[in-house]
Tab-separated table of C-alpha atoms in Angstrom:
chain	number	residue	atom	x	y	z
A	5	MET	CA	2.150	32.391	30.617
A	6	SER	CA	4.044	35.654	30.382
A	7	THR	CA	2.792	38.507	28.247
A	8	ILE	CA	6.659	40.252	28.213
A	9	PHE	CA	8.081	36.715	27.292
A	10	ASP	CA	5.511	35.847	24.655
A	11	TYR	CA	5.812	39.332	22.937
A	12	ALA	CA	9.670	39.553	23.185
A	13	VAL	CA	9.974	35.309	21.765
A	14	SER	CA	7.566	33.695	20.292
A	15	PHE	CA	6.993	30.366	19.385
A	16	THR	CA	5.508	28.557	16.205
A	17	GLU	CA	5.812	24.942	15.609
A	18	LYS	CA	7.831	23.823	12.533
A	19	GLU	CA	5.986	21.291	10.203
A	20	LEU	CA	9.091	18.633	9.537
A	21	ILE	CA	9.247	16.025	6.797
A	22	PRO	CA	7.698	13.059	7.922
A	23	SER	CA	10.001	9.604	8.237
A	24	ILE	CA	10.326	7.525	5.370
A	25	SER	CA	8.188	4.120	5.522
A	26	LEU	CA	10.073	1.267	4.546
A	27	GLY	CA	6.936	-0.850	4.830
A	28	PHE	CA	6.759	-1.578	0.922
A	29	LEU	CA	10.361	-3.098	0.980
A	30	HIS	CA	8.606	-6.008	2.823
A	31	LYS	CA	5.620	-6.241	0.366
A	32	VAL	CA	5.443	-8.502	-2.980
A	33	GLY	CA	3.309	-8.295	-6.051
A	34	VAL	CA	2.658	-11.430	-7.853
A	35	PHE	CA	1.724	-12.164	-11.641
A	36	VAL	CA	-1.172	-14.689	-11.609
A	37	LYS	CA	-3.709	-15.646	-14.150
A	38	VAL	CA	-7.560	-15.182	-13.056
A	39	LYS	CA	-10.239	-17.816	-12.576
A	40	THR	CA	-11.716	-17.155	-16.000
A	41	PRO	CA	-9.974	-14.890	-18.402
A	42	PRO	CA	-10.673	-14.139	-21.590
A	43	PRO	CA	-8.807	-15.845	-24.446
A	44	LEU	CA	-5.385	-14.510	-25.310
A	45	GLU	CA	-3.886	-14.194	-28.566
A	46	ASP	CA	-1.714	-16.935	-29.627
A	47	LYS	CA	2.050	-15.919	-29.831
A	48	THR	CA	5.886	-17.491	-29.538
A	49	LEU	CA	7.927	-15.360	-27.414
A	50	THR	CA	11.872	-15.636	-26.584
A	51	ILE	CA	13.837	-13.995	-23.884
A	52	GLU	CA	15.292	-10.957	-24.909
A	53	SER	CA	17.268	-8.597	-22.750
A	54	GLN	CA	15.762	-5.578	-21.089
A	55	SER	CA	17.933	-3.609	-23.129
A	56	GLU	CA	16.825	-4.852	-26.283
A	57	LYS	CA	13.006	-5.004	-25.773
A	58	MET	CA	10.280	-2.057	-24.492
A	59	LYS	CA	8.836	-2.938	-20.997
A	60	VAL	CA	5.477	-3.285	-20.362
A	61	ALA	CA	3.420	-0.099	-19.144
A	62	PRO	CA	2.073	-0.216	-15.816
A	63	THR	CA	-1.573	0.668	-16.961
A	64	GLU	CA	-1.707	-2.801	-18.568
A	65	TYR	CA	-2.062	-4.306	-15.464
A	66	MET	CA	-3.903	-3.986	-12.377
A	67	MET	CA	-3.801	-5.126	-8.640
A	68	ILE	CA	-6.135	-6.868	-5.835
A	69	GLU	CA	-4.582	-6.964	-2.372
A	70	ALA	CA	-5.400	-10.208	-1.034
A	71	VAL	CA	-5.113	-12.184	2.028
A	72	GLU	CA	-4.831	-16.059	3.133
A	73	SER	CA	-8.770	-16.211	3.701
A	74	ASP	CA	-9.465	-14.792	0.284
A	75	TYR	CA	-6.740	-15.072	-2.499
A	76	ALA	CA	-8.504	-18.285	-4.029
A	77	THR	CA	-11.436	-15.517	-5.111
A	78	PHE	CA	-9.438	-14.326	-7.599
A	79	THR	CA	-7.049	-17.301	-8.778
A	80	ASP	CA	-6.874	-21.066	-8.901
A	81	ASN	CA	-3.196	-20.950	-8.199
A	82	LYS	CA	-2.482	-22.556	-5.534
A	83	ASP	CA	1.417	-22.231	-5.032
A	84	ILE	CA	0.878	-18.503	-3.481
A	85	GLN	CA	-0.381	-20.102	-0.310
A	86	GLY	CA	3.514	-20.346	0.315
A	87	PHE	CA	3.626	-16.757	0.809
A	88	PHE	CA	1.439	-16.870	3.533
A	89	ASP	CA	2.840	-20.164	5.053
A	90	GLY	CA	6.545	-17.838	5.207
A	91	GLY	CA	4.782	-15.364	6.884
A	92	ALA	CA	3.282	-12.672	4.759
A	93	GLU	CA	0.237	-11.023	6.097
A	94	SER	CA	-0.924	-9.616	2.542
A	95	ILE	CA	0.478	-9.797	-1.335
A	96	PHE	CA	-0.924	-8.015	-4.317
A	97	LEU	CA	-1.961	-10.035	-7.088
A	98	ILE	CA	-1.033	-8.617	-10.499
A	99	ILE	CA	-3.442	-9.483	-13.394
A	100	PRO	CA	-3.702	-7.830	-16.964
A	101	SER	CA	-6.387	-4.699	-17.038
A	102	LEU	CA	-8.562	-6.849	-19.783
A	103	ASP	CA	-8.731	-9.659	-16.770
A	104	ALA	CA	-9.753	-7.308	-14.376
A	105	ALA	CA	-12.786	-5.554	-15.900
A	106	SER	CA	-15.436	-7.413	-13.871
A	107	ILE	CA	-13.191	-7.672	-10.741
A	108	THR	CA	-14.825	-5.034	-8.317
A	109	GLU	CA	-11.565	-5.214	-6.086
A	110	ALA	CA	-9.167	-4.790	-8.618
A	111	LYS	CA	-7.474	-0.968	-8.466
A	112	ALA	CA	-4.643	0.880	-10.798
A	113	LEU	CA	-1.406	-1.013	-10.145
A	114	ASP	CA	0.889	1.378	-8.154
A	115	LEU	CA	4.702	0.088	-7.934
A	116	ASN	CA	5.236	2.159	-4.841
A	117	GLU	CA	3.500	-0.475	-2.890
A	118	PHE	CA	5.975	-3.466	-3.266
A	119	ASN	CA	9.717	-3.697	-4.109
A	120	THR	CA	9.413	-7.319	-5.066
A	121	ILE	CA	7.744	-8.912	-8.097
A	122	CYS	CA	7.189	-12.778	-8.171
A	123	TYR	CA	5.767	-14.708	-11.360
A	124	SER	CA	3.691	-17.513	-10.365
A	125	SER	CA	3.666	-20.882	-11.676
A	126	ASP	CA	0.922	-19.756	-13.947
A	127	TYR	CA	3.821	-18.096	-16.112
A	128	THR	CA	7.111	-19.868	-17.859
A	129	THR	CA	10.404	-17.579	-17.403
A	130	VAL	CA	10.027	-17.022	-21.037
A	131	GLU	CA	6.916	-14.975	-20.691
A	132	ALA	CA	7.989	-13.566	-17.232
A	133	ALA	CA	10.782	-11.975	-19.118
A	134	ASP	CA	8.168	-10.345	-21.535
A	135	MET	CA	6.331	-9.031	-18.489
A	136	ALA	CA	8.917	-6.587	-17.155
A	137	ILE	CA	7.073	-3.767	-16.005
A	138	ASP	CA	8.268	-0.219	-17.080
A	139	GLY	CA	9.224	2.129	-14.012
A	140	PHE	CA	9.502	-1.010	-11.629
A	141	ASN	CA	13.653	-1.172	-10.593
A	142	GLY	CA	12.999	-4.057	-7.748
A	143	ILE	CA	13.571	-7.587	-7.723
A	144	TYR	CA	11.908	-9.799	-10.001
A	145	ILE	CA	11.738	-13.541	-8.852
A	146	ALA	CA	10.655	-16.646	-11.167
A	147	VAL	CA	10.812	-20.289	-11.062
A	148	SER	CA	11.705	-22.956	-13.563
A	149	SER	CA	12.160	-26.950	-13.782
A	150	VAL	CA	14.440	-26.348	-16.221
A	151	GLU	CA	17.924	-25.356	-15.111
A	152	ALA	CA	19.096	-23.400	-19.001
A	153	GLU	CA	15.766	-21.410	-18.531
A	154	ALA	CA	16.672	-20.418	-15.145
A	155	GLU	CA	19.794	-19.004	-15.919
A	156	GLU	CA	18.401	-17.207	-18.914
A	157	PHE	CA	16.063	-15.378	-16.988
A	158	GLN	CA	18.951	-14.262	-14.415
A	159	ALA	CA	21.175	-13.309	-17.342
A	160	ILE	CA	18.289	-10.458	-18.095
A	161	SER	CA	19.688	-8.239	-15.265
A	162	GLU	CA	21.312	-8.467	-12.025
A	163	ASN	CA	17.709	-7.717	-10.447
A	164	ASN	CA	16.561	-11.226	-11.778
A	165	ILE	CA	16.548	-14.371	-9.480
A	166	CYS	CA	14.992	-17.619	-10.769
A	167	PHE	CA	14.301	-21.155	-8.560
A	168	LEU	CA	14.777	-24.348	-9.781
A	169	ASP	CA	12.177	-26.652	-8.854
A	170	LEU	CA	12.299	-30.284	-9.998
A	171	LEU	CA	8.539	-31.024	-9.615
A	172	THR	CA	6.951	-32.180	-12.715
A	173	SER	CA	3.657	-29.565	-12.046
A	174	ASP	CA	2.646	-26.752	-9.661
A	175	ILE	CA	6.606	-25.891	-9.272
A	176	GLY	CA	6.149	-22.631	-7.563
A	177	TYR	CA	5.285	-23.401	-3.938
A	178	GLY	CA	8.979	-23.331	-2.871
A	179	MET	CA	9.830	-19.824	-4.632
A	180	CYS	CA	6.598	-18.521	-2.873
A	181	VAL	CA	7.449	-19.757	0.639
A	182	ALA	CA	11.054	-18.403	0.516
A	183	THR	CA	10.408	-14.908	-0.536
A	184	GLY	CA	7.150	-15.088	2.065
A	185	TYR	CA	9.705	-15.808	4.963
A	186	HIS	CA	12.300	-13.539	3.567
A	187	LEU	CA	9.983	-10.235	3.403
A	188	SER	CA	8.510	-10.961	6.848
A	189	ARG	CA	11.575	-10.881	8.828
A	190	ASN	CA	12.165	-7.897	10.697
A	191	TYR	CA	15.859	-7.721	9.903
A	192	TRP	CA	17.427	-8.473	6.579
A	193	ARG	CA	19.079	-12.066	6.226
A	194	ASN	CA	20.091	-14.399	3.698
A	195	ASN	CA	18.051	-16.936	5.234
A	196	GLN	CA	20.475	-19.829	5.189
A	197	TYR	CA	18.773	-23.714	5.626
A	198	TYR	CA	15.773	-22.045	6.404
A	199	MET	CA	13.209	-25.275	6.857
A	200	PRO	CA	9.848	-24.509	5.177
A	201	GLN	CA	6.192	-25.667	5.782
A	202	SER	CA	5.025	-28.535	3.178
A	203	PRO	CA	8.308	-29.518	1.938
A	204	GLU	CA	6.405	-32.045	-0.073
A	205	LYS	CA	5.406	-29.356	-2.538
A	206	ILE	CA	8.830	-28.287	-3.344
A	207	GLY	CA	11.473	-30.279	-5.662
A	208	GLY	CA	14.555	-30.311	-3.752
A	209	ILE	CA	17.896	-31.080	-5.175
A	210	SER	CA	19.068	-34.483	-3.674
A	211	ASP	CA	22.592	-34.624	-5.373
A	212	ALA	CA	25.163	-32.228	-3.421
A	213	ASN	CA	27.404	-32.125	-6.363
A	214	TYR	CA	24.721	-30.728	-8.790
A	215	ALA	CA	23.597	-28.377	-5.856
A	216	ARG	CA	27.177	-27.004	-5.755
A	217	THR	CA	26.761	-26.244	-9.656
A	218	LEU	CA	23.732	-24.509	-8.934
A	219	LEU	CA	25.260	-22.441	-6.254
A	220	ASP	CA	28.138	-21.534	-8.649
A	221	LYS	CA	25.639	-20.873	-11.532
A	222	GLY	CA	23.733	-18.448	-8.570
A	223	ILE	CA	20.431	-20.407	-9.192
A	224	SER	CA	18.281	-20.706	-6.324
A	225	PHE	CA	17.082	-24.032	-4.807
A	226	PHE	CA	16.319	-25.909	-2.112
A	227	ILE	CA	18.094	-29.136	-1.112
A	228	TYR	CA	16.450	-32.342	0.014
A	229	ASP	CA	17.930	-34.944	2.265
A	230	LYS	CA	16.135	-38.068	2.871
A	231	SER	CA	17.062	-38.037	6.275
A	232	TYR	CA	17.126	-34.709	7.429
A	233	GLY	CA	14.337	-32.833	5.371
A	234	THR	CA	14.099	-30.132	2.887
A	235	TYR	CA	16.077	-26.643	3.212
A	236	LEU	CA	16.391	-23.676	1.260
A	237	SER	CA	20.291	-24.051	0.578
A	238	PHE	CA	20.640	-20.804	-1.976
A	239	PHE	CA	18.511	-17.602	-2.642
A	240	GLY	CA	20.247	-15.128	-4.965
A	241	ASN	CA	22.139	-15.161	-7.704
A	242	THR	CA	25.240	-14.686	-9.266
A	243	LYS	CA	25.626	-10.997	-8.356
A	244	GLN	CA	24.502	-10.785	-5.014
A	245	GLY	CA	22.492	-12.818	-2.221
A	246	ILE	CA	18.972	-12.156	-1.653
A	247	ALA	CA	19.241	-9.764	1.421
A	248	GLN	CA	21.957	-7.279	-0.501
A	249	PRO	CA	19.683	-5.527	-2.590
A	250	TYR	CA	17.243	-4.796	0.194
A	251	ILE	CA	19.634	-4.033	2.656
A	252	ALA	CA	21.515	-1.165	-0.014
A	253	TYR	CA	17.625	0.353	-0.933
A	254	GLU	CA	16.997	0.634	2.682
A	255	ILE	CA	20.360	2.190	3.756
A	256	GLN	CA	19.758	4.463	1.016
A	257	LEU	CA	16.444	5.932	1.878
A	258	LYS	CA	17.504	6.723	5.616
A	259	SER	CA	20.635	8.068	4.211
A	260	GLN	CA	18.527	10.202	1.998
A	261	GLU	CA	15.945	10.834	4.495
A	262	SER	CA	18.350	12.109	7.227
A	263	LEU	CA	20.305	14.354	4.504
A	264	THR	CA	17.039	16.070	3.490
A	265	MET	CA	15.582	16.495	7.199
A	266	TRP	CA	19.094	18.057	7.943
A	267	THR	CA	18.797	20.598	5.030
A	268	GLN	CA	14.998	21.107	5.911
A	269	GLU	CA	16.150	22.269	9.175
A	270	ASN	CA	19.274	24.107	9.028
A	271	GLU	CA	18.817	25.975	5.316
A	272	PRO	CA	22.376	25.715	4.283
A	273	THR	CA	24.621	27.642	2.340
A	274	ASP	CA	27.356	26.631	0.199
A	275	THR	CA	30.183	26.903	2.707
A	276	LEU	CA	32.844	24.228	3.677
A	277	MET	CA	31.273	24.046	7.149
A	278	ASN	CA	27.950	23.188	5.676
A	279	ARG	CA	29.242	20.563	3.387
A	280	ILE	CA	31.157	18.728	6.375
A	281	LEU	CA	27.981	19.041	8.622
A	282	ALA	CA	25.804	17.684	5.339
A	283	GLU	CA	28.372	14.558	5.187
A	284	ARG	CA	27.693	13.817	9.003
A	285	ALA	CA	24.063	13.877	8.172
A	286	ALA	CA	24.431	11.791	5.451
A	287	ASN	CA	26.338	8.865	7.006
A	288	LYS	CA	24.498	8.878	10.458
A	289	PRO	CA	22.535	5.785	8.963
A	290	PHE	CA	26.272	4.005	8.348
A	291	ASP	CA	26.635	3.997	12.300
A	292	ILE	CA	23.659	2.161	13.067
A	293	TYR	CA	23.696	-0.274	10.274
A	294	GLU	CA	26.722	-1.350	11.049
A	295	ARG	CA	26.095	-2.662	14.641
A	296	ALA	CA	23.569	-4.890	16.381
A	297	PRO	CA	20.590	-6.028	15.436
A	298	TYR	CA	21.339	-5.014	11.780
A	299	PHE	CA	25.001	-5.985	11.025
A	300	TYR	CA	24.239	-5.171	7.347
A	301	LEU	CA	27.676	-3.137	6.632
A	302	ASP	CA	30.928	-4.397	6.787
A	303	PRO	CA	32.507	-2.721	9.746
A	304	ASP	CA	36.023	-3.070	8.094
A	305	TYR	CA	35.327	-1.004	5.310
A	306	PRO	CA	35.167	2.945	5.459
A	307	ASN	CA	31.446	3.175	4.382
A	308	LYS	CA	30.972	6.703	3.940
A	309	VAL	CA	29.316	9.836	1.744
A	310	THR	CA	31.622	12.493	0.773
A	311	ILE	CA	29.986	15.575	0.120
A	312	THR	CA	32.088	18.236	-2.258
A	313	LYS	CA	31.427	21.573	-4.100
A	314	SER	CA	29.616	21.230	-7.149
A	315	GLU	CA	30.274	23.453	-10.585
A	316	LEU	CA	26.636	23.809	-10.521
A	317	LYS	CA	24.473	26.831	-8.959
A	318	TYR	CA	22.355	25.169	-6.344
A	319	HIS	CA	24.011	21.757	-6.428
A	320	ALA	CA	26.352	19.883	-4.114
A	321	SER	CA	28.322	16.877	-5.184
A	322	GLY	CA	28.924	13.627	-3.395
A	323	ASP	CA	30.067	9.984	-3.468
A	324	TYR	CA	28.261	7.413	-1.903
A	325	ASP	CA	30.488	4.138	-0.797
A	326	ILE	CA	29.174	1.325	0.983
A	327	LYS	CA	29.783	-2.277	1.028
A	328	ILE	CA	27.075	-5.070	1.989
A	329	PRO	CA	29.208	-8.520	2.728
A	330	ALA	CA	28.151	-11.484	0.751
A	331	PRO	CA	26.509	-14.309	2.531
A	332	THR	CA	28.408	-17.924	3.230
A	333	TRP	CA	26.427	-20.642	2.133
A	334	VAL	CA	28.698	-23.390	2.047
A	335	TYR	CA	32.489	-23.991	3.475
A	336	ASP	CA	35.170	-25.912	1.564
A	337	PHE	CA	37.795	-27.818	4.038
A	338	GLU	CA	41.153	-29.716	2.875
A	339	SER	CA	41.112	-32.585	5.714
A	340	THR	CA	44.063	-33.628	6.970
A	341	VAL	CA	43.936	-36.788	9.596
A	342	ARG	CA	47.149	-37.190	11.632
A	343	LYS	CA	48.321	-40.781	13.059
């Protein structure tokens, strides 16, 4: 300790913005019906695009955080056991506010807790399409036993995914176990040919040609082979594989975090040099996500953020350009047998 040095040069700890938490990306909210809900008004529903109808206000729903040992306290739905079989530690049950009046564990729906919403088999895809929540921009996953309904649900938004399950009842287990497995992994992957627990609860596709048709339509499904069992054979939609939206969001958040922290630390002014340094900060996560153990970005593409001068005072402009490779599920060969 030095009086002269402490006098001449003093130090105080600067409070920095905390690192962003990505835990919510691995959580799921699940629409279920409670054990004894009040009677609902009978009405006929039709699927509309989300641009043509109003979304439901979050205040119309509440949520209950449930684990494997207690979810049956709140719902009779058995399919959601699949989330825990797939690896999830907990899930958020989403129920109408009117049904939650007597449930002390229910709390206000918080859309910051998860980035995925699944519709259990308690709801048809037509009902699910009428339950999109205003302000939620994550992934919606549903299940149907009718191919046309699955297509209609996915056509609503590029963030909508639908499983086709050929069981005659309780068709939601496959969707739940695939989603639970996907969200519980340490790194985002497309889960090609994942073999689930309890395959007898999944109505898999047993015809290879029909399976290829579903793949081309971007409908998620399991395939069943009498000799080899049941495997996840596609997960996504026509626009993107299941991993791609999660990768895109995670990298965006980390780029925002890096640039925000750099700005807090350096307090930049609007100069060319500071814009170059800001670019470096925003691009920092890209180098990480191109390499092991992630392999999220296409290393042959110039993934980058470009920052330029803005016409607006106190602003900088930018261009965010990345490429996430699409997953490979099947291979097509032309066979030549030489003799």
